[in-house]
Tab-separated table of C-alpha atoms in Angstrom:
chain	number	residue	atom	x	y	z
H	1	MET	CA	-3.698	12.644	14.652
H	2	THR	CA	-6.948	12.000	12.812
H	3	PHE	CA	-9.585	9.414	13.500
H	4	ALA	CA	-12.643	9.673	11.322
H	5	ALA	CA	-14.723	7.883	8.767
H	6	ILE	CA	-13.539	9.104	5.385
H	7	THR	CA	-16.379	10.969	3.714
H	8	THR	CA	-16.363	13.134	0.591
H	9	ALA	CA	-13.633	15.178	-1.019
H	10	GLY	CA	-15.670	18.364	-0.903
H	11	SER	CA	-18.310	19.993	-3.003
H	12	GLU	CA	-18.259	19.416	-6.740
H	13	LEU	CA	-18.847	23.168	-7.014
H	14	ALA	CA	-15.386	23.929	-5.600
H	15	SER	CA	-14.064	24.410	-9.160
H	16	PRO	CA	-15.568	24.890	-12.623
H	17	GLU	CA	-16.202	22.014	-14.987
H	18	MET	CA	-13.186	20.903	-16.993
H	19	VAL	CA	-13.095	21.480	-20.753
H	20	ASP	CA	-11.710	18.251	-22.226
H	21	SER	CA	-9.344	15.328	-21.745
H	22	LYS	CA	-6.361	17.219	-23.190
H	23	THR	CA	-6.686	19.808	-20.450
H	24	ALA	CA	-7.011	17.058	-17.848
H	25	ALA	CA	-3.962	15.228	-19.234
H	26	ARG	CA	-1.814	18.354	-19.042
H	27	TYR	CA	-2.908	18.972	-15.463
H	28	ILE	CA	-2.098	15.380	-14.429
H	29	ALA	CA	1.250	15.243	-16.214
H	30	ASP	CA	2.427	18.649	-15.019
H	31	GLY	CA	1.599	18.054	-11.366
H	32	CYS	CA	2.369	14.381	-10.768
H	33	LEU	CA	5.982	14.883	-9.662
H	34	VAL	CA	7.868	17.781	-8.076
H	35	ASP	CA	11.508	18.574	-8.760
H	36	ALA	CA	13.303	18.090	-5.422
H	37	LYS	CA	16.506	16.782	-3.957
H	38	LEU	CA	16.443	13.256	-2.566
H	39	GLY	CA	16.383	12.475	1.130
H	40	ARG	CA	12.939	12.790	2.672
H	41	VAL	CA	11.125	9.574	3.607
H	42	GLY	CA	7.569	9.031	4.814
H	43	LEU	CA	6.258	5.695	6.085
H	44	GLU	CA	2.761	4.258	6.386
H	45	LEU	CA	2.230	0.986	8.256
H	46	GLU	CA	-0.994	-0.994	8.554
H	47	ALA	CA	-1.880	-3.740	11.022
H	48	HIS	CA	-4.928	-5.953	11.513
H	49	CYS	CA	-6.785	-5.449	14.785
H	50	HIS	CA	-7.444	-8.717	16.652
H	51	ASP	CA	-8.869	-9.796	19.964
H	52	PRO	CA	-6.406	-12.409	21.325
H	53	THR	CA	-9.171	-14.034	23.372
H	54	ASP	CA	-11.317	-14.502	20.247
H	55	PRO	CA	-9.194	-14.071	17.101
H	56	HIS	CA	-12.169	-14.840	14.830
H	57	ARG	CA	-13.944	-11.703	16.078
H	58	ARG	CA	-13.587	-8.448	14.167
H	59	PRO	CA	-13.605	-5.491	16.601
H	60	GLY	CA	-16.275	-2.984	15.662
H	61	TRP	CA	-16.071	0.636	14.586
H	62	GLN	CA	-17.177	2.097	17.905
H	63	GLU	CA	-14.835	-0.210	19.803
H	64	ILE	CA	-11.862	1.103	17.840
H	65	ALA	CA	-13.152	4.679	18.042
H	66	ASP	CA	-13.236	4.440	21.824
H	67	ILE	CA	-9.529	3.551	21.795
H	68	LEU	CA	-8.390	6.184	19.335
H	69	GLY	CA	-10.675	9.020	20.345
H	70	PRO	CA	-8.748	10.058	23.487
H	71	LEU	CA	-5.323	9.174	22.052
H	72	ALA	CA	-2.882	12.087	22.015
H	73	GLU	CA	-0.854	12.764	18.883
H	74	PRO	CA	1.917	10.145	18.673
H	75	PRO	CA	5.424	11.496	19.406
H	76	GLY	CA	6.619	11.020	15.829
H	77	GLY	CA	3.673	12.941	14.419
H	78	SER	CA	1.910	10.051	12.668
H	79	ARG	CA	-1.723	10.362	11.662
H	80	VAL	CA	-3.891	7.427	12.761
H	81	THR	CA	-6.676	6.211	10.497
H	82	VAL	CA	-8.809	3.100	10.239
H	83	GLU	CA	-9.119	1.103	7.037
H	84	PRO	CA	-12.462	-0.253	5.777
H	85	GLY	CA	-12.108	-3.594	7.580
H	86	GLY	CA	-10.758	-2.165	10.819
H	87	ALA	CA	-7.039	-2.368	10.104
H	88	VAL	CA	-5.247	0.525	11.799
H	89	GLU	CA	-2.786	2.662	9.880
H	90	LEU	CA	-0.021	4.958	11.061
H	91	SER	CA	0.956	7.549	8.439
H	92	GLY	CA	4.162	9.320	9.364
H	93	PRO	CA	5.154	12.802	8.190
H	94	PRO	CA	8.194	13.189	5.922
H	95	ALA	CA	11.460	12.797	7.803
H	96	GLU	CA	14.973	13.734	6.770
H	97	GLY	CA	16.389	10.342	5.942
H	98	VAL	CA	15.195	6.791	6.306
H	99	ALA	CA	16.761	6.222	9.742
H	100	ALA	CA	14.828	9.157	11.210
H	101	ALA	CA	11.598	7.939	9.575
H	102	ILE	CA	12.063	4.451	11.020
H	103	ASP	CA	12.821	5.781	14.494
H	104	ALA	CA	9.738	8.005	14.508
H	105	MET	CA	7.515	5.172	13.303
H	106	ARG	CA	8.856	2.809	15.960
H	107	ARG	CA	7.976	5.333	18.689
H	108	ASP	CA	4.505	5.898	17.282
H	109	GLN	CA	3.915	2.142	17.026
H	110	ALA	CA	4.757	1.765	20.706
H	111	VAL	CA	2.133	4.354	21.672
H	112	LEU	CA	-0.517	2.778	19.472
H	113	ARG	CA	0.193	-0.741	20.693
H	114	SER	CA	-0.068	0.384	24.299
H	115	ALA	CA	-3.458	1.984	23.683
H	116	PHE	CA	-4.818	-1.172	22.054
H	117	ALA	CA	-3.285	-3.414	24.718
H	118	ASP	CA	-5.054	-1.390	27.420
H	119	ALA	CA	-8.312	-2.208	25.623
H	120	GLY	CA	-7.451	-5.914	25.389
H	121	LEU	CA	-6.708	-5.854	21.658
H	122	GLY	CA	-3.561	-6.468	19.611
H	123	LEU	CA	-2.190	-5.342	16.257
H	124	VAL	CA	-1.079	-8.125	13.917
H	125	PHE	CA	1.354	-7.308	11.110
H	126	LEU	CA	0.498	-9.559	8.174
H	127	GLY	CA	-0.101	-8.722	4.526
H	128	ALA	CA	-3.509	-10.399	4.596
H	129	ASP	CA	-5.943	-11.254	7.364
H	130	PRO	CA	-5.447	-15.022	7.562
H	131	LEU	CA	-8.578	-15.891	9.482
H	132	ARG	CA	-11.647	-13.669	9.114
H	133	PRO	CA	-13.892	-13.258	6.055
H	134	PRO	CA	-13.976	-9.793	4.458
H	135	LYS	CA	-16.269	-7.298	6.173
H	136	ARG	CA	-16.404	-3.504	6.089
H	137	ILE	CA	-16.799	-1.690	9.415
H	138	ASN	CA	-15.701	1.842	8.443
H	139	PRO	CA	-18.982	3.720	7.750
H	140	GLY	CA	-17.360	6.443	5.639
H	141	ALA	CA	-19.131	7.428	2.435
H	142	ARG	CA	-16.004	6.827	0.343
H	143	TYR	CA	-15.720	3.233	1.489
H	144	ARG	CA	-19.417	2.578	1.187
H	145	ALA	CA	-19.350	3.756	-2.433
H	146	MET	CA	-16.122	1.832	-3.095
H	147	GLU	CA	-17.759	-1.342	-1.800
H	148	GLN	CA	-20.722	-0.787	-4.124
H	149	PHE	CA	-18.429	-0.109	-7.063
H	150	PHE	CA	-16.510	-3.348	-6.609
H	151	ALA	CA	-19.677	-5.360	-5.959
H	152	SER	CA	-20.981	-4.292	-9.376
H	153	SER	CA	-17.764	-5.224	-11.190
H	154	ARG	CA	-15.867	-8.352	-12.129
H	155	SER	CA	-13.504	-7.542	-9.261
H	156	GLY	CA	-16.173	-7.885	-6.586
H	157	GLU	CA	-14.636	-10.642	-4.476
H	158	ALA	CA	-11.090	-9.338	-4.878
H	159	GLY	CA	-12.276	-5.809	-4.171
H	160	ALA	CA	-13.861	-6.850	-0.894
H	161	ALA	CA	-10.686	-8.676	0.150
H	162	MET	CA	-8.487	-5.749	-0.885
H	163	MET	CA	-10.545	-3.272	1.124
H	164	THR	CA	-10.984	-5.259	4.311
H	165	SER	CA	-8.400	-8.062	4.444
H	166	THR	CA	-5.077	-6.659	3.239
H	167	ALA	CA	-2.422	-4.572	4.983
H	168	SER	CA	0.793	-3.079	3.676
H	169	ILE	CA	3.822	-0.905	4.253
H	170	GLN	CA	3.897	2.186	2.062
H	171	VAL	CA	7.139	4.052	1.476
H	172	ASN	CA	6.931	7.660	0.269
H	173	LEU	CA	10.017	9.203	-1.357
H	174	ASP	CA	10.828	12.501	-3.000
H	175	ALA	CA	10.663	12.397	-6.780
H	176	GLY	CA	14.208	13.732	-7.010
H	177	PRO	CA	15.673	16.020	-9.665
H	178	ARG	CA	13.604	16.213	-12.843
H	179	ALA	CA	16.398	14.893	-15.058
H	180	GLY	CA	16.345	11.577	-13.193
H	181	TRP	CA	12.581	11.004	-12.995
H	182	ALA	CA	12.318	8.427	-15.761
H	183	ASP	CA	15.142	6.262	-14.402
H	184	ARG	CA	13.841	6.589	-10.854
H	185	VAL	CA	10.290	5.586	-11.735
H	186	ARG	CA	11.546	2.690	-13.873
H	187	LEU	CA	13.686	1.416	-10.996
H	188	ALA	CA	10.846	1.780	-8.478
H	189	HIS	CA	8.774	-0.501	-10.708
H	190	ALA	CA	11.619	-2.887	-11.524
H	191	LEU	CA	12.351	-3.422	-7.827
H	192	GLY	CA	8.738	-4.423	-7.190
H	193	PRO	CA	8.907	-8.187	-7.774
H	194	THR	CA	12.166	-8.616	-5.844
H	195	MET	CA	10.926	-6.567	-2.889
H	196	ILE	CA	7.563	-8.393	-2.923
H	197	ALA	CA	9.390	-11.732	-2.727
H	198	MET	CA	11.622	-10.466	0.069
H	199	ALA	CA	8.715	-9.084	2.137
H	200	ALA	CA	6.056	-11.715	1.365
H	201	ASN	CA	4.041	-12.197	4.539
H	202	SER	CA	0.544	-13.307	3.628
H	203	PRO	CA	0.307	-17.045	2.952
H	204	MET	CA	-3.329	-17.370	4.103
H	205	LEU	CA	-6.765	-15.888	3.524
H	206	ARG	CA	-10.132	-16.824	5.046
H	207	GLY	CA	-8.551	-19.527	7.191
H	208	GLU	CA	-6.794	-21.396	4.393
H	209	PHE	CA	-3.375	-21.511	2.798
H	210	THR	CA	-3.651	-19.998	-0.680
H	211	GLY	CA	-0.463	-21.333	-2.244
H	212	TRP	CA	0.840	-17.780	-2.644
H	213	ALA	CA	3.694	-16.292	-0.624
H	214	SER	CA	2.038	-12.880	-0.895
H	215	THR	CA	-1.704	-13.360	-0.998
H	216	ARG	CA	-2.027	-9.604	-0.629
H	217	GLN	CA	-0.275	-9.151	-3.969
H	218	TRP	CA	-2.381	-11.942	-5.474
H	219	VAL	CA	-5.539	-10.107	-4.374
H	220	TRP	CA	-4.319	-6.885	-5.962
H	221	GLY	CA	-3.455	-8.837	-9.100
H	222	GLN	CA	-7.079	-9.972	-9.372
H	223	MET	CA	-8.231	-6.361	-9.500
H	224	ASP	CA	-8.845	-4.444	-12.690
H	225	SER	CA	-5.438	-3.573	-14.150
H	226	ALA	CA	-6.814	-0.225	-15.347
H	227	ARG	CA	-7.017	0.808	-11.682
H	228	CYS	CA	-4.408	-1.349	-9.921
H	229	GLY	CA	-1.832	-2.384	-12.514
H	230	PRO	CA	1.570	-0.732	-13.001
H	231	ILE	CA	1.438	2.670	-14.689
H	232	LEU	CA	4.737	2.346	-16.524
H	233	GLY	CA	4.375	2.674	-20.292
H	234	ALA	CA	6.293	0.743	-22.910
H	235	SER	CA	9.270	3.087	-22.816
H	236	GLY	CA	8.879	4.607	-19.358
H	237	ASP	CA	10.622	7.739	-20.631
H	238	ASP	CA	7.939	10.189	-19.492
H	239	PRO	CA	6.304	9.321	-16.151
H	240	GLY	CA	3.896	12.263	-16.415
H	241	THR	CA	2.525	11.138	-19.764
H	242	ASP	CA	2.253	7.542	-18.571
H	243	TRP	CA	0.315	8.630	-15.472
H	244	ALA	CA	-2.002	10.900	-17.466
H	245	ARG	CA	-2.872	8.116	-19.916
H	246	TYR	CA	-3.446	5.671	-17.069
H	247	ALA	CA	-5.686	8.061	-15.132
H	248	LEU	CA	-7.807	9.038	-18.130
H	249	LYS	CA	-8.384	5.414	-19.161
H	250	ALA	CA	-9.257	4.297	-15.632
H	251	PRO	CA	-12.971	3.983	-14.852
H	252	VAL	CA	-14.589	6.476	-12.524
H	253	MET	CA	-15.288	4.848	-9.160
H	254	LEU	CA	-17.580	7.426	-7.588
H	255	VAL	CA	-19.022	10.865	-8.109
H	256	HIS	CA	-20.026	13.420	-5.498
H	257	ALA	CA	-23.645	14.411	-6.007
H	258	PRO	CA	-23.138	15.750	-3.322
H	259	ASP	CA	-22.531	12.559	-1.313
H	260	ALA	CA	-20.168	9.913	-2.644
H	261	THR	CA	-22.148	7.749	-5.076
H	262	ALA	CA	-20.732	4.653	-6.765
H	263	VAL	CA	-20.534	4.571	-10.563
H	264	THR	CA	-21.697	1.049	-11.272
H	265	HIS	CA	-21.076	1.042	-15.021
H	266	TRP	CA	-17.788	1.410	-16.852
H	267	VAL	CA	-17.012	5.075	-17.525
H	268	PRO	CA	-13.373	5.994	-18.275
H	269	PHE	CA	-12.549	9.406	-16.876
H	270	ALA	CA	-11.780	10.576	-20.430
H	271	ASP	CA	-15.386	9.859	-21.444
H	272	TRP	CA	-16.671	11.913	-18.532
H	273	VAL	CA	-14.404	14.900	-19.085
H	274	ASP	CA	-15.024	14.913	-22.858
H	275	GLY	CA	-18.786	14.890	-22.287
H	276	ARG	CA	-19.517	11.512	-23.865
H	277	VAL	CA	-21.061	10.507	-20.540
H	278	LEU	CA	-22.349	12.859	-17.848
H	279	LEU	CA	-22.158	11.728	-14.243
H	280	GLY	CA	-24.270	13.552	-11.712
H	281	GLY	CA	-25.684	15.447	-14.690
H	282	ARG	CA	-22.410	17.282	-15.360
H	283	ARG	CA	-18.806	17.088	-16.488
H	284	PRO	CA	-16.079	16.726	-13.865
H	285	THR	CA	-14.450	19.608	-12.044
H	286	LEU	CA	-10.818	19.844	-11.026
H	287	THR	CA	-11.907	18.621	-7.596
H	288	ASP	CA	-13.408	15.532	-9.238
H	289	LEU	CA	-10.188	14.875	-11.136
H	290	GLU	CA	-8.054	15.174	-8.033
H	291	TYR	CA	-10.362	12.812	-6.178
H	292	HIS	CA	-10.338	10.346	-9.088
H	293	LEU	CA	-6.554	10.140	-8.767
H	294	THR	CA	-6.945	9.038	-5.124
H	295	THR	CA	-9.081	6.080	-6.266
H	296	LEU	CA	-6.301	4.660	-8.462
H	297	PHE	CA	-4.040	2.122	-6.778
H	298	PRO	CA	-1.003	1.228	-8.911
H	299	PRO	CA	1.998	-0.310	-7.141
H	300	VAL	CA	3.961	2.929	-7.691
H	301	ARG	CA	1.810	6.066	-7.623
H	302	PRO	CA	3.061	9.605	-8.360
H	303	ARG	CA	1.554	12.083	-5.886
H	304	GLN	CA	4.159	14.847	-6.404
H	305	TRP	CA	6.366	12.356	-4.590
H	306	LEU	CA	6.506	8.583	-5.204
H	307	GLU	CA	4.218	6.295	-3.218
H	308	ILE	CA	5.588	2.754	-3.253
H	309	ARG	CA	2.698	0.483	-2.356
H	310	TYR	CA	3.750	-3.108	-3.032
H	311	LEU	CA	5.131	-4.307	0.324
H	312	ASP	CA	3.269	-6.658	2.671
H	313	SER	CA	2.871	-5.570	6.270
H	314	VAL	CA	5.599	-7.402	8.208
H	315	PRO	CA	6.536	-7.680	11.916
H	316	ASP	CA	9.092	-5.636	13.811
H	317	ASP	CA	11.942	-8.064	13.177
H	318	PHE	CA	11.789	-7.257	9.469
H	319	TRP	CA	10.060	-4.024	8.521
H	320	PRO	CA	12.900	-1.583	9.417
H	321	ALA	CA	15.369	-3.564	7.301
H	322	ILE	CA	12.949	-3.980	4.399
H	323	VAL	CA	12.155	-0.264	4.413
H	324	PHE	CA	15.835	0.654	4.615
H	325	THR	CA	16.699	-1.717	1.773
H	326	LEU	CA	14.085	-0.247	-0.559
H	327	VAL	CA	15.073	3.346	0.213
H	328	ALA	CA	18.794	2.649	-0.120
H	329	LEU	CA	18.338	0.950	-3.483
H	330	LEU	CA	16.463	3.972	-4.810
H	331	ASP	CA	18.226	6.895	-3.133
H	332	ASP	CA	21.885	5.854	-3.095
H	333	PRO	CA	23.245	6.241	-6.648
H	334	VAL	CA	25.777	3.392	-6.437
H	335	ALA	CA	23.241	1.037	-4.848
H	336	ALA	CA	20.650	2.055	-7.444
H	337	ASP	CA	22.968	1.106	-10.308
H	338	THR	CA	23.689	-2.278	-8.727
H	339	ALA	CA	20.011	-2.863	-8.022
H	340	ALA	CA	18.952	-1.978	-11.570
H	341	GLU	CA	21.342	-4.601	-12.926
H	342	ALA	CA	20.379	-7.199	-10.303
H	343	VAL	CA	16.619	-6.998	-10.818
H	344	GLU	CA	16.573	-6.584	-14.600
H	345	PRO	CA	15.860	-10.318	-15.239
H	346	VAL	CA	12.824	-10.228	-12.909
H	347	ALA	CA	11.634	-6.649	-13.393
H	348	THR	CA	8.166	-7.733	-14.567
H	349	ALA	CA	7.810	-10.996	-12.600
H	350	TRP	CA	5.027	-9.679	-10.352
H	351	ASP	CA	2.955	-12.872	-10.280
H	352	THR	CA	5.969	-15.145	-9.860
H	353	ALA	CA	7.141	-13.072	-6.912
H	354	ALA	CA	3.733	-13.175	-5.284
H	355	GLN	CA	3.337	-16.914	-5.709
H	356	ALA	CA	6.820	-18.361	-5.300
H	357	GLY	CA	8.606	-15.632	-3.367
H	358	LEU	CA	12.280	-16.397	-2.900
H	359	ARG	CA	11.767	-19.995	-4.019
H	360	ASP	CA	12.180	-18.676	-7.559
H	361	ARG	CA	15.896	-18.894	-8.310
H	362	ARG	CA	16.040	-15.625	-10.264
H	363	LEU	CA	14.259	-13.673	-7.536
H	364	TYR	CA	16.470	-15.367	-4.945
H	365	ALA	CA	19.592	-14.208	-6.775
H	366	ALA	CA	18.291	-10.653	-7.212
H	367	ALA	CA	17.212	-10.388	-3.581
H	368	ASN	CA	20.578	-11.551	-2.280
H	369	ARG	CA	22.444	-9.002	-4.376
H	370	CYS	CA	20.106	-6.207	-3.339
H	371	VAL	CA	20.093	-6.917	0.376
H	372	ALA	CA	23.877	-7.322	0.444
H	373	VAL	CA	24.304	-3.846	-1.052
H	374	ALA	CA	21.811	-2.333	1.380
H	375	ALA	CA	23.418	-4.026	4.393
H	376	GLN	CA	26.699	-2.272	3.644
H	377	LEU	CA	24.913	1.089	3.940
H	378	ALA	CA	22.822	0.379	7.029
H	379	PRO	CA	23.519	2.423	10.183
H	380	PRO	CA	24.425	0.593	13.410
H	381	GLU	CA	20.977	1.088	14.965
H	382	LEU	CA	19.490	-1.056	12.194
H	383	GLY	CA	22.142	-3.742	12.458
H	384	ASP	CA	19.994	-6.418	14.132
H	385	SER	CA	17.083	-5.995	11.755
H	386	MET	CA	19.357	-5.963	8.698
H	387	GLN	CA	21.163	-9.102	9.825
H	388	ARG	CA	17.846	-10.928	10.273
H	389	LEU	CA	16.827	-9.922	6.761
H	390	VAL	CA	20.176	-10.911	5.261
H	391	ASP	CA	20.036	-14.296	6.992
H	392	ALA	CA	16.445	-14.913	5.897
H	393	VAL	CA	17.122	-13.986	2.273
H	394	GLU	CA	20.232	-16.172	2.169
H	395	ARG	CA	18.079	-19.085	3.346
H	396	GLY	CA	15.406	-18.263	0.768
H	397	ARG	CA	12.823	-17.492	3.437
H	398	CYS	CA	10.352	-14.639	3.646
H	399	PRO	CA	8.546	-13.432	6.806
H	400	GLY	CA	5.428	-15.435	5.941
H	401	ASP	CA	7.366	-18.692	6.156
H	402	ASP	CA	7.758	-18.242	9.909
H	403	PHE	CA	4.045	-17.579	10.243
H	404	SER	CA	3.223	-20.663	8.167
H	405	ASP	CA	5.446	-22.852	10.327
H	406	GLN	CA	3.619	-21.666	13.445
H	407	VAL	CA	0.215	-22.315	11.881
H	408	ILE	CA	1.207	-25.854	10.942
H	409	GLU	CA	2.500	-26.456	14.468
H	410	GLN	CA	-0.282	-24.926	16.569
H	411	GLY	CA	-3.197	-23.969	14.309
H	412	ILE	CA	-4.336	-20.726	12.740
H	413	ALA	CA	-6.455	-19.313	15.572
H	414	ALA	CA	-3.766	-19.953	18.176
H	415	THR	CA	-1.086	-18.398	15.960
H	416	VAL	CA	-3.103	-15.221	15.359
H	417	ALA	CA	-3.957	-14.984	19.051
H	418	GLU	CA	-0.277	-15.320	19.958
H	419	ALA	CA	0.685	-12.582	17.474
H	420	ALA	CA	-1.946	-10.294	19.011
H	421	ARG	CA	-0.668	-11.011	22.529
H	422	CYS	CA	2.932	-10.347	21.473
H	423	SER	CA	1.799	-6.988	20.123
H	424	GLN	CA	0.290	-6.179	23.498
H	425	GLY	CA	3.631	-6.886	25.116
H	426	GLY	CA	5.472	-4.669	22.640
H	427	LEU	CA	7.468	-7.571	21.242
């Protein structure tokens, strides 16, 4: 388990300066995916930290550090980190199969919840903080520079909300055999809108309804598409080439000189590596390139494996089924073929999914086909969660609809406080 402010990636002197953008492109393309059999699954879950006695209050860095400092390593082996705004993340190691990954994450969640409950705090699983204004509490150099970068750009307000007010579920999957990479990456992208609609759980931001089912996805959509948009090219036939082009066009966020320093003017990485612009008085090293790749946030990111980053954080009733559905639709060959056909009409409907969710008739139809296929493959231990998801999708409801109903009935502060108290009780 790790609890620390994220600082720098290491000295810029760790490797020699790179020669040109062609060399960088080859390095990115050759290393972005690894030929492997399918089967391993890693999960990362984020939750907002709230005080149920004062849900408007944002617990501070030292307050969270005092909870996590003495915490033993969770039984499932998850690493614990703290996001810029104080959201807490569990990052599980790869497990053999999705059922094992879900079981390990459930056990680690129980340990984490207990530790926060003992301190009088609760963990709230929503895609966006519905109540508090954005504020960074993590003092790490990376996040300080990131904040400065966004403040100097057209994405300033969205960047602040992304850093400190959003929370997600990330699903990490093996890239699979090389011959299937293009189809697999295409399907991971094509599933995005349907899965976003199914998992939408962030109807509010800063104390107000936004009109979006997934405000988290709306926030990401307001970011610069060169850093946060999909990487898939026009054909999608060569994921490595697509990723290399994306990474070289993306602006440099920070440079280590030696501390993380924000780059507050637009410098594509290609301009830096080709020497058209020098940052920190030099060209980038391999260490700089590798760090640059960690500052790019597309919805599907190749990191030797596939990081799928487009799901809202959702409560316990739903997240196991949503995770299982996504994995089944990508890893089971029969389910993948059905899913590819089902989602084809909505494969690029990212904004529609974020705004309308399952109220859109095409997304509703795709989601019902997908979840029905996944339900047939689900093991018995996931039966309750899968049935809840199937029922919700059939009714055209996403997890955020339940939250919205509670807010309308009892108010936003009371609803957040209740969610934090339920977390303390392990519900």
